[in-house]
CSV table of C-alpha atoms in Angstrom, one decimal:
chain,number,residue,atom,x,y,z
A,1346,MET,CA,10.6,5.4,23.2
A,1347,GLN,CA,8.6,7.5,25.8
A,1348,SER,CA,5.0,8.1,25.5
A,1349,ARG,CA,5.4,11.8,24.6
A,1350,PRO,CA,7.6,11.3,21.6
A,1351,ILE,CA,5.3,8.4,20.5
A,1352,LEU,CA,2.2,10.8,20.8
A,1353,ILE,CA,4.2,13.5,18.6
A,1354,LEU,CA,4.9,10.8,16.1
A,1355,ILE,CA,1.2,9.7,15.8
A,1356,LEU,CA,0.2,13.3,15.6
A,1357,ALA,CA,2.7,14.3,13.0
A,1358,GLY,CA,1.9,10.9,11.0
A,1359,GLY,CA,-1.7,11.8,11.3
A,1360,LEU,CA,-1.3,15.3,9.9
A,1361,ILE,CA,0.8,13.9,6.7
A,1362,SER,CA,-1.9,11.3,6.2
A,1363,LEU,CA,-4.7,14.0,6.6
A,1364,ILE,CA,-3.1,16.2,3.9
A,1365,ALA,CA,-2.0,13.3,1.5
A,1366,MET,CA,-5.1,11.2,1.7
A,1367,GLY,CA,-7.4,14.5,1.9
A,1368,SER,CA,-6.0,16.0,-1.3
A,1369,ARG,CA,-6.2,12.6,-3.0
A,1370,ALA,CA,-9.9,12.4,-2.1
A,1371,ALA,CA,-10.7,15.7,-3.8
A,1372,PHE,CA,-9.5,14.8,-7.3
A,1373,GLY,CA,-12.8,13.2,-8.2
A,1374,LEU,CA,-14.2,16.8,-8.0
A,1375,PHE,CA,-12.0,17.9,-11.0
A,1376,LEU,CA,-13.2,15.2,-13.3
A,1377,GLU,CA,-16.1,17.0,-14.8
A,1378,PRO,CA,-14.7,20.6,-15.0
A,1379,VAL,CA,-11.3,19.4,-16.6
A,1380,SER,CA,-13.0,17.0,-18.9
A,1381,SER,CA,-15.5,19.5,-20.1
A,1382,GLU,CA,-12.9,22.3,-20.6
A,1383,PHE,CA,-10.8,20.2,-23.0
A,1384,GLY,CA,-13.7,18.1,-24.6
A,1385,TRP,CA,-12.3,14.9,-23.4
A,1386,GLY,CA,-14.4,11.7,-22.4
A,1387,ARG,CA,-14.2,10.6,-18.9
A,1388,GLU,CA,-11.7,8.0,-19.6
A,1389,VAL,CA,-8.9,10.5,-20.1
A,1390,PHE,CA,-9.2,11.8,-16.4
A,1391,GLY,CA,-10.1,8.3,-15.4
A,1392,LEU,CA,-6.9,7.0,-16.8
A,1393,SER,CA,-4.7,9.6,-15.2
A,1394,LEU,CA,-6.0,8.7,-11.7
A,1395,ALA,CA,-5.5,5.1,-12.6
A,1396,ILE,CA,-1.9,5.7,-13.6
A,1397,GLN,CA,-1.7,7.6,-10.2
A,1398,ASN,CA,-2.9,4.5,-8.5
A,1399,ILE,CA,-0.9,1.9,-10.1
A,1400,VAL,CA,2.4,4.1,-9.9
A,1401,TRP,CA,1.5,4.4,-6.3
A,1402,GLY,CA,1.2,0.8,-6.0
A,1403,LEU,CA,4.4,-0.2,-7.9
A,1404,SER,CA,6.4,2.4,-6.0
A,1405,GLN,CA,5.1,1.8,-2.5
A,1406,PRO,CA,7.3,-1.3,-1.9
A,1407,PHE,CA,10.3,0.5,-2.9
A,1408,ALA,CA,9.5,3.7,-1.0
A,1409,SER,CA,8.9,1.5,2.0
A,1410,ALA,CA,12.0,-0.5,1.8
A,1411,ILE,CA,13.9,2.9,1.4
A,1412,ALA,CA,12.2,4.1,4.5
A,1413,ASP,CA,13.0,0.9,6.4
A,1414,LYS,CA,16.7,1.2,5.5
A,1415,TYR,CA,17.5,5.0,5.3
A,1416,GLY,CA,14.6,6.4,7.5
A,1417,SER,CA,11.0,7.4,7.3
A,1418,GLY,CA,11.6,11.3,7.6
A,1419,ARG,CA,13.8,11.5,4.6
A,1420,THR,CA,11.5,9.4,2.5
A,1421,LEU,CA,8.5,11.7,3.7
A,1422,VAL,CA,10.4,14.9,2.8
A,1423,VAL,CA,11.2,13.9,-0.7
A,1424,SER,CA,7.8,12.4,-1.4
A,1425,GLY,CA,6.2,15.6,-0.2
A,1426,ILE,CA,8.0,17.7,-2.5
A,1427,VAL,CA,7.1,15.4,-5.4
A,1428,TYR,CA,3.5,15.3,-4.4
A,1429,ALA,CA,3.2,19.1,-4.1
A,1430,ALA,CA,5.2,19.6,-7.6
A,1431,GLY,CA,2.7,17.1,-9.0
A,1432,LEU,CA,-0.2,19.3,-8.1
A,1433,PHE,CA,1.3,22.5,-9.3
A,1434,LEU,CA,2.0,21.0,-12.6
A,1435,MET,CA,-1.4,19.4,-12.8
A,1436,SER,CA,-2.8,22.9,-12.6
A,1437,GLN,CA,-1.0,23.9,-15.6
A,1438,THR,CA,-1.9,20.8,-17.8
A,1439,GLY,CA,-3.1,21.5,-21.3
A,1440,SER,CA,-3.0,18.0,-22.8
A,1441,ALA,CA,-3.9,14.5,-21.9
A,1442,MET,CA,-0.2,13.4,-21.7
A,1443,GLU,CA,0.6,16.3,-19.4
A,1444,LEU,CA,-2.3,15.3,-17.0
A,1445,HIS,CA,-1.0,11.6,-17.2
A,1446,LEU,CA,2.5,13.0,-16.3
A,1447,SER,CA,1.5,15.2,-13.3
A,1448,ALA,CA,-1.8,13.7,-11.8
A,1449,GLY,CA,-0.7,10.3,-12.8
A,1450,LEU,CA,3.0,9.7,-12.4
A,1451,MET,CA,4.2,12.5,-10.2
A,1452,ILE,CA,1.3,12.4,-7.7
A,1453,GLY,CA,1.5,8.6,-7.8
A,1454,LEU,CA,5.3,8.8,-6.7
A,1455,GLY,CA,4.5,11.4,-4.1
A,1456,LEU,CA,1.7,9.2,-2.7
A,1457,SER,CA,4.0,6.1,-2.3
A,1458,GLY,CA,6.0,7.9,0.3
A,1459,THR,CA,3.2,10.2,2.0
A,1460,GLY,CA,0.3,7.7,1.9
A,1461,PHE,CA,-0.4,5.2,4.7
A,1462,GLY,CA,2.5,2.9,4.2
A,1463,VAL,CA,5.5,4.7,5.4
A,1464,VAL,CA,3.5,6.4,8.3
A,1465,ILE,CA,1.8,3.1,9.3
A,1466,GLY,CA,5.5,1.4,9.5
A,1467,SER,CA,6.8,3.9,11.7
A,1468,VAL,CA,3.8,4.1,14.0
A,1469,GLY,CA,3.7,0.3,14.0
A,1470,ARG,CA,7.4,-0.1,15.2
A,1471,ALA,CA,7.1,2.5,17.8
A,1472,VAL,CA,3.9,1.6,19.7
A,1473,PRO,CA,3.5,-1.6,21.9
A,1474,GLU,CA,1.8,-4.4,20.5
A,1475,GLU,CA,-1.3,-4.0,23.0
A,1476,LYS,CA,-1.7,-0.3,21.6
A,1477,ARG,CA,-0.8,-0.8,18.1
A,1478,SER,CA,-4.2,-1.4,16.7
A,1479,MET,CA,-5.7,1.5,18.1
A,1480,ALA,CA,-2.7,3.9,17.0
A,1481,LEU,CA,-3.1,2.5,13.4
A,1482,GLY,CA,-6.7,3.3,13.7
A,1483,ILE,CA,-5.9,6.9,14.7
A,1484,VAL,CA,-3.6,7.2,11.6
A,1485,GLY,CA,-6.3,5.9,9.4
A,1486,ALA,CA,-9.1,8.1,11.0
A,1487,SER,CA,-6.7,11.2,10.2
A,1488,GLY,CA,-6.6,10.3,6.4
A,1489,SER,CA,-10.5,10.2,6.6
A,1490,LEU,CA,-10.6,13.4,8.5
A,1491,GLY,CA,-8.6,14.9,5.5
A,1492,GLN,CA,-11.3,13.7,3.2
A,1493,PHE,CA,-13.9,15.3,5.3
A,1494,LEU,CA,-12.0,18.6,5.6
A,1495,MET,CA,-10.4,19.0,2.2
A,1496,VAL,CA,-13.2,17.8,-0.2
A,1497,PRO,CA,-15.5,20.8,0.8
A,1498,MET,CA,-12.5,23.1,0.8
A,1499,GLY,CA,-11.5,21.8,-2.8
A,1500,GLN,CA,-15.2,22.4,-3.9
A,1501,ALA,CA,-15.0,25.9,-2.4
A,1502,PHE,CA,-11.8,26.6,-4.2
A,1503,LEU,CA,-13.3,25.2,-7.4
A,1504,SER,CA,-16.4,27.4,-7.2
A,1505,SER,CA,-14.3,30.6,-6.3
A,1506,TYR,CA,-11.4,30.1,-8.5
A,1507,GLY,CA,-11.7,27.6,-11.1
A,1508,TRP,CA,-10.0,24.2,-11.4
A,1509,SER,CA,-6.4,25.4,-12.0
A,1510,MET,CA,-6.1,27.8,-9.1
A,1511,ALA,CA,-7.7,25.3,-6.8
A,1512,LEU,CA,-5.0,22.7,-7.6
A,1513,VAL,CA,-2.3,25.4,-6.8
A,1514,LEU,CA,-3.9,26.1,-3.5
A,1515,ILE,CA,-4.2,22.5,-2.7
A,1516,GLY,CA,-0.5,22.1,-3.5
A,1517,CYS,CA,0.2,24.8,-1.1
A,1518,CYS,CA,-1.6,22.7,1.6
A,1519,ALA,CA,0.6,19.7,0.5
A,1520,LEU,CA,3.8,21.5,1.4
A,1521,LEU,CA,2.9,21.5,5.0
A,1522,MET,CA,3.7,17.7,4.8
A,1523,ILE,CA,7.2,18.4,4.6
A,1524,PRO,CA,8.0,20.1,8.0
A,1525,ALA,CA,5.7,17.5,9.8
A,1526,SER,CA,8.1,14.9,8.3
A,1527,ALA,CA,10.7,15.9,10.8
A,1528,TRP,CA,8.8,14.1,13.5
A,1529,VAL,CA,8.3,10.9,11.8
A,1530,ARG,CA,11.6,9.3,12.0
A,1531,GLY,CA,13.3,5.9,12.5
A,1532,ARG,CA,14.6,2.9,10.5
A,1533,ALA,CA,13.8,-0.7,10.9
A,1534,GLU,CA,17.4,-1.7,11.9
A,1535,ASP,CA,17.2,0.6,14.8
A,1536,SER,CA,14.1,-0.9,16.2
A,1537,ALA,CA,14.0,-3.7,18.6
A,1538,ALA,CA,10.6,-4.8,17.5
A,1539,ALA,CA,10.0,-8.4,16.6
A,1540,GLY,CA,10.6,-9.4,13.0
A,1541,ALA,CA,12.8,-11.5,10.6
A,1542,ALA,CA,16.5,-11.0,11.0
A,1543,SER,CA,16.9,-9.0,7.6
A,1544,LEU,CA,14.6,-7.2,5.1
A,1545,SER,CA,15.4,-10.1,2.5
A,1546,ALA,CA,14.4,-12.7,5.1
A,1547,ALA,CA,11.2,-10.8,5.8
A,1548,ILE,CA,10.2,-10.7,2.2
A,1549,ARG,CA,11.0,-14.3,1.6
A,1550,GLU,CA,9.0,-15.3,4.7
A,1551,ALA,CA,6.0,-13.3,3.6
A,1552,ALA,CA,6.2,-14.6,-0.1
A,1553,GLY,CA,5.8,-18.1,1.1
A,1554,ASN,CA,2.9,-17.4,3.4
A,1555,GLY,CA,-0.7,-18.2,2.1
A,1556,SER,CA,-2.3,-15.9,4.4
A,1557,TYR,CA,-0.2,-13.0,3.1
A,1558,TRP,CA,-1.4,-13.5,-0.4
A,1559,LEU,CA,-5.1,-13.8,0.8
A,1560,LEU,CA,-4.5,-10.3,2.1
A,1561,PHE,CA,-3.0,-9.1,-0.9
A,1562,PHE,CA,-5.9,-10.2,-3.0
A,1563,GLY,CA,-8.5,-9.1,-0.4
A,1564,PHE,CA,-6.9,-5.6,-0.4
A,1565,PHE,CA,-7.1,-5.5,-4.2
A,1566,VAL,CA,-10.9,-5.4,-3.7
A,1567,CYS,CA,-10.7,-2.4,-1.2
A,1568,GLY,CA,-8.7,-0.4,-3.7
A,1569,PHE,CA,-11.2,-1.1,-6.5
A,1570,HIS,CA,-14.1,-0.1,-4.2
A,1571,VAL,CA,-12.7,3.3,-2.8
A,1572,THR,CA,-11.1,4.5,-6.1
A,1573,PHE,CA,-14.0,3.8,-8.2
A,1574,VAL,CA,-16.4,5.7,-5.7
A,1575,ALA,CA,-14.0,8.5,-5.0
A,1576,VAL,CA,-13.4,9.3,-8.8
A,1577,HIS,CA,-16.6,8.6,-10.3
A,1578,LEU,CA,-19.4,9.1,-7.6
A,1579,PRO,CA,-19.5,13.0,-7.9
A,1580,ALA,CA,-20.1,12.5,-11.8
A,1581,TYR,CA,-22.7,9.7,-11.2
A,1582,ILE,CA,-24.6,12.0,-9.0
A,1583,VAL,CA,-24.8,14.6,-11.8
A,1584,ASP,CA,-25.7,11.9,-14.1
A,1585,MET,CA,-28.7,11.1,-11.9
A,1586,ASN,CA,-29.9,14.8,-12.1
A,1587,VAL,CA,-29.0,15.6,-8.6
A,1588,ALA,CA,-27.2,18.9,-7.9
A,1589,PRO,CA,-23.3,18.8,-8.2
A,1590,LYS,CA,-22.8,20.0,-4.8
A,1591,TYR,CA,-24.0,16.5,-3.4
A,1592,GLY,CA,-20.9,15.0,-5.0
A,1593,ALA,CA,-18.9,16.9,-2.6
A,1594,ILE,CA,-21.2,16.6,0.2
A,1595,ALA,CA,-21.0,12.8,-0.3
A,1596,LEU,CA,-17.3,12.4,-0.3
A,1597,SER,CA,-17.1,14.7,2.8
A,1598,VAL,CA,-19.5,12.6,4.7
A,1599,VAL,CA,-17.7,9.4,3.7
A,1600,GLY,CA,-14.6,10.9,5.2
A,1601,LEU,CA,-16.5,12.2,8.4
A,1602,PHE,CA,-18.0,8.7,9.0
A,1603,ASN,CA,-14.8,7.0,8.4
A,1604,VAL,CA,-13.2,8.8,11.2
A,1605,ILE,CA,-15.7,6.9,13.4
A,1606,GLY,CA,-15.1,3.8,11.3
A,1607,SER,CA,-11.4,3.7,11.4
A,1608,LEU,CA,-11.2,4.5,15.3
A,1609,ALA,CA,-13.8,1.7,15.8
A,1610,SER,CA,-11.7,-0.6,13.6
A,1611,GLY,CA,-8.7,0.1,15.5
A,1612,TYR,CA,-10.3,-0.4,18.9
A,1613,LEU,CA,-12.1,-3.6,17.6
A,1614,GLY,CA,-8.9,-5.1,16.1
A,1615,GLY,CA,-7.4,-4.9,19.4
A,1616,LYS,CA,-9.9,-7.2,21.0
A,1617,TYR,CA,-11.4,-9.3,18.2
A,1618,SER,CA,-10.2,-11.5,15.3
A,1619,LYS,CA,-8.9,-8.9,12.5
A,1620,LYS,CA,-9.6,-11.5,9.8
A,1621,TYR,CA,-13.4,-12.0,10.7
A,1622,LEU,CA,-13.7,-8.2,11.1
A,1623,LEU,CA,-12.5,-7.8,7.6
A,1624,SER,CA,-14.7,-10.3,6.1
A,1625,THR,CA,-17.5,-8.5,7.8
A,1626,LEU,CA,-16.6,-5.2,6.4
A,1627,TYR,CA,-16.5,-6.5,2.6
A,1628,PHE,CA,-19.7,-8.3,3.0
A,1629,LEU,CA,-21.5,-5.4,4.4
A,1630,ARG,CA,-20.1,-3.1,1.5
A,1631,ALA,CA,-21.5,-5.6,-1.0
A,1632,ALA,CA,-24.9,-5.3,0.7
A,1633,LEU,CA,-24.6,-1.5,0.7
A,1634,PHE,CA,-24.0,-1.5,-3.0
A,1635,VAL,CA,-26.8,-3.5,-3.8
A,1636,ALA,CA,-29.0,-1.1,-1.8
A,1637,PHE,CA,-27.8,1.8,-3.4
A,1638,ILE,CA,-28.2,0.3,-7.0
A,1639,LEU,CA,-31.9,-0.7,-6.2
A,1640,ILE,CA,-33.1,2.2,-4.1
A,1641,PRO,CA,-34.1,5.4,-6.2
A,1642,ILE,CA,-31.4,8.0,-5.8
A,1643,SER,CA,-32.0,11.3,-4.0
A,1644,PRO,CA,-30.1,13.7,-1.8
A,1645,VAL,CA,-31.3,11.8,1.3
A,1646,THR,CA,-30.3,8.4,-0.1
A,1647,ILE,CA,-26.9,9.8,-1.2
A,1648,ILE,CA,-26.0,11.1,2.1
A,1649,VAL,CA,-27.2,7.8,4.0
A,1650,PHE,CA,-25.2,5.7,1.6
A,1651,ALA,CA,-22.2,8.0,2.0
A,1652,ALA,CA,-22.5,7.7,5.8
A,1653,THR,CA,-22.8,4.1,5.9
A,1654,LEU,CA,-20.1,3.6,3.3
A,1655,GLY,CA,-17.8,5.9,5.5
A,1656,LEU,CA,-18.0,3.4,8.5
A,1657,LEU,CA,-16.7,0.7,6.1
A,1658,TRP,CA,-14.3,2.9,4.0
A,1659,LEU,CA,-10.7,2.7,5.2
A,1660,SER,CA,-11.6,0.8,8.3
A,1661,THR,CA,-9.7,-2.0,6.4
A,1662,VAL,CA,-6.3,-0.2,6.8
A,1663,PRO,CA,-5.6,-0.7,10.5
A,1664,LEU,CA,-6.9,-4.2,10.3
A,1665,THR,CA,-4.9,-5.4,7.3
A,1666,SER,CA,-1.7,-3.5,8.4
A,1667,GLY,CA,-2.4,-5.0,11.9
A,1668,LEU,CA,-2.6,-8.4,10.4
A,1669,VAL,CA,0.7,-7.9,8.7
A,1670,ALA,CA,2.3,-7.1,12.2
A,1671,VAL,CA,0.5,-10.0,13.8
A,1672,LEU,CA,1.9,-12.6,11.1
A,1673,PHE,CA,5.5,-11.1,10.7
A,1674,GLY,CA,6.1,-8.8,13.5
A,1675,PRO,CA,6.4,-4.8,13.1
A,1676,LYS,CA,10.1,-4.6,12.5
A,1677,TYR,CA,9.7,-4.8,8.6
A,1678,MET,CA,6.1,-3.8,8.7
A,1679,THR,CA,6.6,-0.8,6.3
A,1680,THR,CA,7.9,-2.9,3.4
A,1681,LEU,CA,5.6,-5.9,3.9
A,1682,PHE,CA,2.5,-3.7,4.2
A,1683,GLY,CA,4.0,-1.9,1.1
A,1684,PHE,CA,3.7,-5.1,-0.9
A,1685,VAL,CA,0.1,-5.8,0.4
A,1686,PHE,CA,-0.8,-2.1,-0.6
A,1687,PHE,CA,0.5,-2.8,-4.1
A,1688,GLY,CA,-2.5,-5.3,-4.4
A,1689,HIS,CA,-4.8,-2.4,-3.3
A,1690,GLN,CA,-3.5,-0.1,-5.9
A,1691,VAL,CA,-3.9,-2.7,-8.7
A,1692,GLY,CA,-7.4,-2.6,-7.7
A,1693,ALA,CA,-7.4,1.3,-7.5
A,1694,PHE,CA,-6.1,1.5,-11.1
A,1695,LEU,CA,-8.8,-0.9,-12.3
A,1696,GLY,CA,-11.6,0.9,-10.5
A,1697,ALA,CA,-10.6,4.2,-11.8
A,1698,TRP,CA,-10.1,3.2,-15.3
A,1699,ILE,CA,-12.9,0.8,-15.8
A,1700,GLY,CA,-15.3,3.3,-14.6
A,1701,GLY,CA,-14.5,5.7,-17.2
A,1702,VAL,CA,-14.3,2.9,-20.0
A,1703,ALA,CA,-17.8,1.7,-18.8
A,1704,PHE,CA,-19.4,5.0,-19.0
A,1705,ASP,CA,-17.8,5.9,-22.3
A,1706,MET,CA,-19.0,2.6,-23.8
A,1707,PHE,CA,-22.4,2.1,-22.1
A,1708,GLY,CA,-23.5,5.7,-21.0
A,1709,SER,CA,-23.8,4.4,-17.3
A,1710,TYR,CA,-21.8,3.0,-14.3
A,1711,ASP,CA,-24.4,0.1,-13.7
A,1712,ILE,CA,-22.0,-2.7,-14.6
A,1713,VAL,CA,-19.3,-1.3,-12.5
A,1714,TRP,CA,-21.6,-1.2,-9.4
A,1715,TRP,CA,-22.6,-4.8,-9.9
A,1716,MET,CA,-18.7,-5.7,-10.2
A,1717,SER,CA,-18.2,-3.9,-7.0
A,1718,VAL,CA,-20.9,-6.2,-5.4
A,1719,GLY,CA,-19.4,-9.4,-6.5
A,1720,LEU,CA,-15.9,-8.4,-5.6
A,1721,GLY,CA,-17.0,-7.4,-2.1
A,1722,VAL,CA,-18.5,-10.9,-1.7
A,1723,LEU,CA,-15.2,-12.5,-3.0
A,1724,SER,CA,-13.0,-10.5,-0.6
A,1725,GLY,CA,-15.2,-11.4,2.3
A,1726,VAL,CA,-14.6,-15.0,1.4
A,1727,LEU,CA,-10.9,-14.6,0.9
A,1728,HIS,CA,-10.2,-13.2,4.4
A,1729,TRP,CA,-12.0,-16.0,6.2
A,1730,PRO,CA,-9.4,-18.8,5.9
A,1731,ILE,CA,-6.4,-16.5,6.8
A,1732,ARG,CA,-4.4,-18.1,9.6
A,1733,GLU,CA,-4.1,-15.2,12.4
A,1734,GLY,CA,-1.2,-16.0,14.5
A,1735,LEU,CA,2.6,-16.1,14.7
A,1736,THR,CA,4.5,-17.4,11.7
A,1737,VAL,CA,7.1,-20.2,12.3
A,1738,THR,CA,10.0,-18.1,11.8
A,1739,ARG,CA,8.9,-15.2,14.2
A,1740,ALA,CA,7.6,-17.6,16.9
A,1741,ALA,CA,11.0,-19.4,16.8
A,1742,ALA,CA,12.8,-16.1,17.1
A,1743,SER,CA,10.6,-14.8,19.9
A,1744,THR,CA,11.4,-17.8,22.0
A,1745,GLY,CA,14.9,-18.3,20.9
């Protein structure tokens, strides 16, 4: 593939990630107004987003396998339609069950095809190994740029039109993913990239690899962290008697600084050990959470916290997906990253749900913040023993 088509692929994939991940990042803004209008506890909205994340995780390996077999473009088109439809139906919700079906089930299914998994696999197959880490960093940075752009846009929609019309307008933005999907094409079988002889062989090889499972459980922690913060930080800020606008500002700042973090992660991942970079990221997250818990909260500390967290936010994505390609080759990277991403989404389910349950039970998020600290340390430890190199099967294939 020539450089120009690769550039178009990266730009189109980046646009899809921008819209999909940016829209998702804005959902936390709707927790308080939707819950207040219907008289719900925060567990209801939190459970809807927890369902969204676990459905996303459960369906991600299947969406990835479909993309590997039948093509990324078709998978992205169908998923984009489902995502937009979920947003439109969410705007009309009138009961907890309707919220669970729209915000939870439908958007979760839509994210499985439009989130990082399918786009990362297409980019990973197309880009040469020496440039792959940076290309994956650009895709990750695009998702973060979406958070920076779409969270304040969502807040502006909320302030001007109310939560229902705000969701309709975000749904219109989601429709832009459909034409962009035409440029993100390709199947695993059409690729000359290194990897197992078949999809089933790739899955068997990964399932028997201890380093792959360490990646799985480590990425679980990332899902817990980012979803707890994205869903509950705006409400936590209001609880701390800080103006609600700082919730949107904080999430936007996280997105802005993660553009820097993701690009830096992609660059450093091409030069240094990915597993040690991941361990460092998780240890730094744990230290940051401790500081945020102990230092009195104010607009200044919120912005400093958000900026620092942004550098560490989705910087894990290019490193984790890059390690999958290092271990097993990029040919079936979409599917193999999809299974690792399921671990991320189990953590995301628990981060969204436990945050709501903890608040309804104890009237604060303190216990969940400390859980986040412990999990950050655990993930830092889990990445350390990963064997960062060719698997036996791939090494044999590359020399045979």
